[in-house]
CSV table of C-alpha atoms in Angstrom, one decimal:
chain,number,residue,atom,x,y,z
D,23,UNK,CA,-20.3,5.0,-3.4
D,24,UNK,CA,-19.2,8.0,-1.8
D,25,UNK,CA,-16.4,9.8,-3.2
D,26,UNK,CA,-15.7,11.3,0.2
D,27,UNK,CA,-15.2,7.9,1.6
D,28,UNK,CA,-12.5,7.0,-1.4
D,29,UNK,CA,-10.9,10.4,-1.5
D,30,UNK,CA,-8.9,9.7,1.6
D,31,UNK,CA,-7.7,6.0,1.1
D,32,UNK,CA,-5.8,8.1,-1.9
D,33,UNK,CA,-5.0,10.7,0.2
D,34,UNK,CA,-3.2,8.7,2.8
D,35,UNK,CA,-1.5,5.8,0.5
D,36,UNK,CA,0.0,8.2,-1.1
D,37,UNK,CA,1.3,10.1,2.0
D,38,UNK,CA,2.3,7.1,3.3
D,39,UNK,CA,4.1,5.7,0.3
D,40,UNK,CA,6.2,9.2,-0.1
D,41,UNK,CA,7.2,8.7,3.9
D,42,UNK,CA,7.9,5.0,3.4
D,43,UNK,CA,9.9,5.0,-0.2
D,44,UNK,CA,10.2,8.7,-0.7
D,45,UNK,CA,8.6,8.7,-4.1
D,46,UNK,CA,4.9,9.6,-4.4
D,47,UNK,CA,3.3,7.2,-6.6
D,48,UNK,CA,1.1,8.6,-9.3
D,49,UNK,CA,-2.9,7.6,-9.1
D,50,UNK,CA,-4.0,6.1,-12.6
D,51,UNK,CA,-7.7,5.8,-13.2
D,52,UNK,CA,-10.1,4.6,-11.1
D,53,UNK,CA,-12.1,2.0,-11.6
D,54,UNK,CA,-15.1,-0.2,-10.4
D,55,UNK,CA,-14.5,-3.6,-10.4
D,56,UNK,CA,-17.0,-6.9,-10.8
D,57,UNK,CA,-16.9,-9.1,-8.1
D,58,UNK,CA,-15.2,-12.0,-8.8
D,59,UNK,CA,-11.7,-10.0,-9.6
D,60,UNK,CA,-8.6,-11.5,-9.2
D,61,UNK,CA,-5.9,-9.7,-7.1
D,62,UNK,CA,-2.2,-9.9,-7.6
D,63,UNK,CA,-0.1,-12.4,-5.6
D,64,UNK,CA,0.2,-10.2,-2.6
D,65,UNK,CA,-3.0,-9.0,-0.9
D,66,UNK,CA,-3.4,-7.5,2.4
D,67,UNK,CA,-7.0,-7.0,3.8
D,68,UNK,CA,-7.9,-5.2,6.3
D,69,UNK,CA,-11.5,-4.7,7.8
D,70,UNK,CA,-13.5,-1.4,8.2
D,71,UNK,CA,-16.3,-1.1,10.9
D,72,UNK,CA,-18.6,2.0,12.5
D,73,UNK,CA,-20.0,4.6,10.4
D,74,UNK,CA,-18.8,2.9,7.0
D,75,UNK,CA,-18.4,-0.9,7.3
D,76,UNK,CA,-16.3,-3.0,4.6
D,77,UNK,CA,-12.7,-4.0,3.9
D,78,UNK,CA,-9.9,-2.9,1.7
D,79,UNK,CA,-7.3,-5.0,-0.1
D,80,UNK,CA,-3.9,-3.9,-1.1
D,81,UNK,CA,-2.5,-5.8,-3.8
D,82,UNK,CA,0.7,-6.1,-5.2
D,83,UNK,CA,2.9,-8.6,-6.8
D,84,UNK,CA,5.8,-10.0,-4.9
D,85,UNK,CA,8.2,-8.6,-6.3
D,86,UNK,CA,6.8,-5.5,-5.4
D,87,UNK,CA,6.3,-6.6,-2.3
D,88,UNK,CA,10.1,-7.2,-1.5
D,89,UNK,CA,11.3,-3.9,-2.8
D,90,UNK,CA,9.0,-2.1,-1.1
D,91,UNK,CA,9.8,-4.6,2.2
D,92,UNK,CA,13.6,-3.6,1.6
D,93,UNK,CA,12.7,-0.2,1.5
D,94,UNK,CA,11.1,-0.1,4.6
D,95,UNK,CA,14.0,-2.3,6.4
D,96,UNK,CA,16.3,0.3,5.8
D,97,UNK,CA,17.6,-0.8,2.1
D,98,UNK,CA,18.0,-3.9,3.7
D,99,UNK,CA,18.3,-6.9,0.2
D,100,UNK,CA,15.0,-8.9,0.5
D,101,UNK,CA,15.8,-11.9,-1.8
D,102,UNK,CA,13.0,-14.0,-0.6
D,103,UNK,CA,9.6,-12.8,1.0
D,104,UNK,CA,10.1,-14.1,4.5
D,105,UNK,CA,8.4,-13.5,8.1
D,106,UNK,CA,10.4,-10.4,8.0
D,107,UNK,CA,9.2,-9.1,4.8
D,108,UNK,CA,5.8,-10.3,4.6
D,109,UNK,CA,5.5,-8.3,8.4
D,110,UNK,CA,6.5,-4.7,7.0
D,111,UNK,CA,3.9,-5.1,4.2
D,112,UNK,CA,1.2,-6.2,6.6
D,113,UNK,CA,2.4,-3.0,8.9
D,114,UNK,CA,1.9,-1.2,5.2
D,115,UNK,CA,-1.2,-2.2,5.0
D,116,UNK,CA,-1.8,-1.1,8.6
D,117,UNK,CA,-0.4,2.5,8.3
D,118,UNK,CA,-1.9,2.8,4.9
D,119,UNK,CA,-5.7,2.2,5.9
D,120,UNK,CA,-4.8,3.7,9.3
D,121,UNK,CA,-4.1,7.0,8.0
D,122,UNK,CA,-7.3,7.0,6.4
D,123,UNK,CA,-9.5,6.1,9.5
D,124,UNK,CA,-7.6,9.1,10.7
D,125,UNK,CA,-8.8,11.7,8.0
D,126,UNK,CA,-11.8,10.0,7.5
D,127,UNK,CA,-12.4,10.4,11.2
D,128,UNK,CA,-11.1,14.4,10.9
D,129,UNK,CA,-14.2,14.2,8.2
D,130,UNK,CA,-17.1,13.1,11.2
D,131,UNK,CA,-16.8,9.8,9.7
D,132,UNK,CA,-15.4,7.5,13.1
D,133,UNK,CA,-14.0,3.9,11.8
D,134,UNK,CA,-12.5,1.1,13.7
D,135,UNK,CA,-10.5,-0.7,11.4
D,136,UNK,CA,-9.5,-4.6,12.1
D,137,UNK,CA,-5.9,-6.1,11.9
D,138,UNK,CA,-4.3,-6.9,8.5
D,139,UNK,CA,-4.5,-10.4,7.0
D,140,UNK,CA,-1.7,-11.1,4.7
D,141,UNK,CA,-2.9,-13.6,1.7
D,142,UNK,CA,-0.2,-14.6,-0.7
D,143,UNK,CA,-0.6,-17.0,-3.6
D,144,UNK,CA,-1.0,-17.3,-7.0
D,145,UNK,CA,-4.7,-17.1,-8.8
D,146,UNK,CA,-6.3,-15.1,-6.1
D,147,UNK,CA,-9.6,-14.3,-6.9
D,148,UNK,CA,-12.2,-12.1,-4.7
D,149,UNK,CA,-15.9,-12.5,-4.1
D,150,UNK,CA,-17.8,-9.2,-2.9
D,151,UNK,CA,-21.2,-8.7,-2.6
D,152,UNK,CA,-20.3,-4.9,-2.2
D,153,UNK,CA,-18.8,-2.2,-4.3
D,154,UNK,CA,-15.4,-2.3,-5.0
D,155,UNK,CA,-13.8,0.3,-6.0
D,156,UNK,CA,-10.2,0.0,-7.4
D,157,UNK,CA,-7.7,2.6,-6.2
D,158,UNK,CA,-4.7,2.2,-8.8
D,159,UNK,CA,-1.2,3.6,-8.2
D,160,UNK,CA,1.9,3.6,-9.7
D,161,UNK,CA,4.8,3.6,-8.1
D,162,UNK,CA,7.3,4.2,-11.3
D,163,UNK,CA,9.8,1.4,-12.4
D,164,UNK,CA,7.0,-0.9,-13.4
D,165,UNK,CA,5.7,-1.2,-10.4
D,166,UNK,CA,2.3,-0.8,-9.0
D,167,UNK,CA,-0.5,-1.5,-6.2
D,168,UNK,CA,-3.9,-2.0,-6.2
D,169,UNK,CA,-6.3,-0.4,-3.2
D,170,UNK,CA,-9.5,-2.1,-3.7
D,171,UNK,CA,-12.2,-0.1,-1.3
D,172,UNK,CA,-15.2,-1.7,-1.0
D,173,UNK,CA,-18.0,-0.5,1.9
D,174,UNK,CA,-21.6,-0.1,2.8
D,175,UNK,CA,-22.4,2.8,4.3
């Protein structure tokens, strides 16, 4: 795969995460991962089409998932992951993977990307028949997210 079609999906989650929570989470190694993986309790996919066709999944555990949610609402305490919480991470997702259509497209590389689907549950295991490549980042305080790109170009 392309490392100019990963290179922004870091690029903008982390631009998007230091806007969000005002900390820019730190990218660990990355990875390729055999399809079936599992992903964390919280995964929000959303679909690629046009030059590059695919989907990426953002992962993260729920607990993750509310203090990032409570962030987002303004501080706002997010004991349980309701409607309103499980909304700002699938607008997360949204602005994450929209960002990167955008430099992707400042690239010559023109995507349409599809609405989020929010999956929660626990065992979650994907099946790809393309490369997936795993974006890690952490976001400090034991906390992290997984960006899992995969794409056929």
């Amino acid at each position: 795969m392309n490392v100019e079609y990963i290179n922004p999906f870091i690029e903008a989650s982390q631009q998007v995460f230091q806007m969000v929570t005002g900390v820019k989470p730190s990218l660990k190694k990355v990875y390729i991962k055999n399809s079936p993986y599992p992903s964390d309790s919280v995964a929000v996919i959303v679909g690629l089409t046009g030059k590059i066709r695919g989907q990426v999944i953002i992962s993260l555990s729920v607990d993750t998932a509310k203090t990032i949610a409570s962030t987002m609402m303004g501080g706002m305490p997010v004991e349980v992951f309701d409607d309103m919480a499980k909304s700002a991470i699938s607008e997360l997702g949204n602005m994450i993977i929209g960002n990167s259509a955008t430099i992707l497209s400042t690239r010559g590389i023109n995507v349409e990307i599809t609405p989020p689907t929010l999956l929660i549950g626990d065992n979650i295991y994907v099946s790809q028949q393309m490369n997936t490549i795993c974006v890690p980042l952490d976001l400090g305080e034991s906390r992290s997210i997984s960006i899992d790109v995969s794409i056929e170009t």
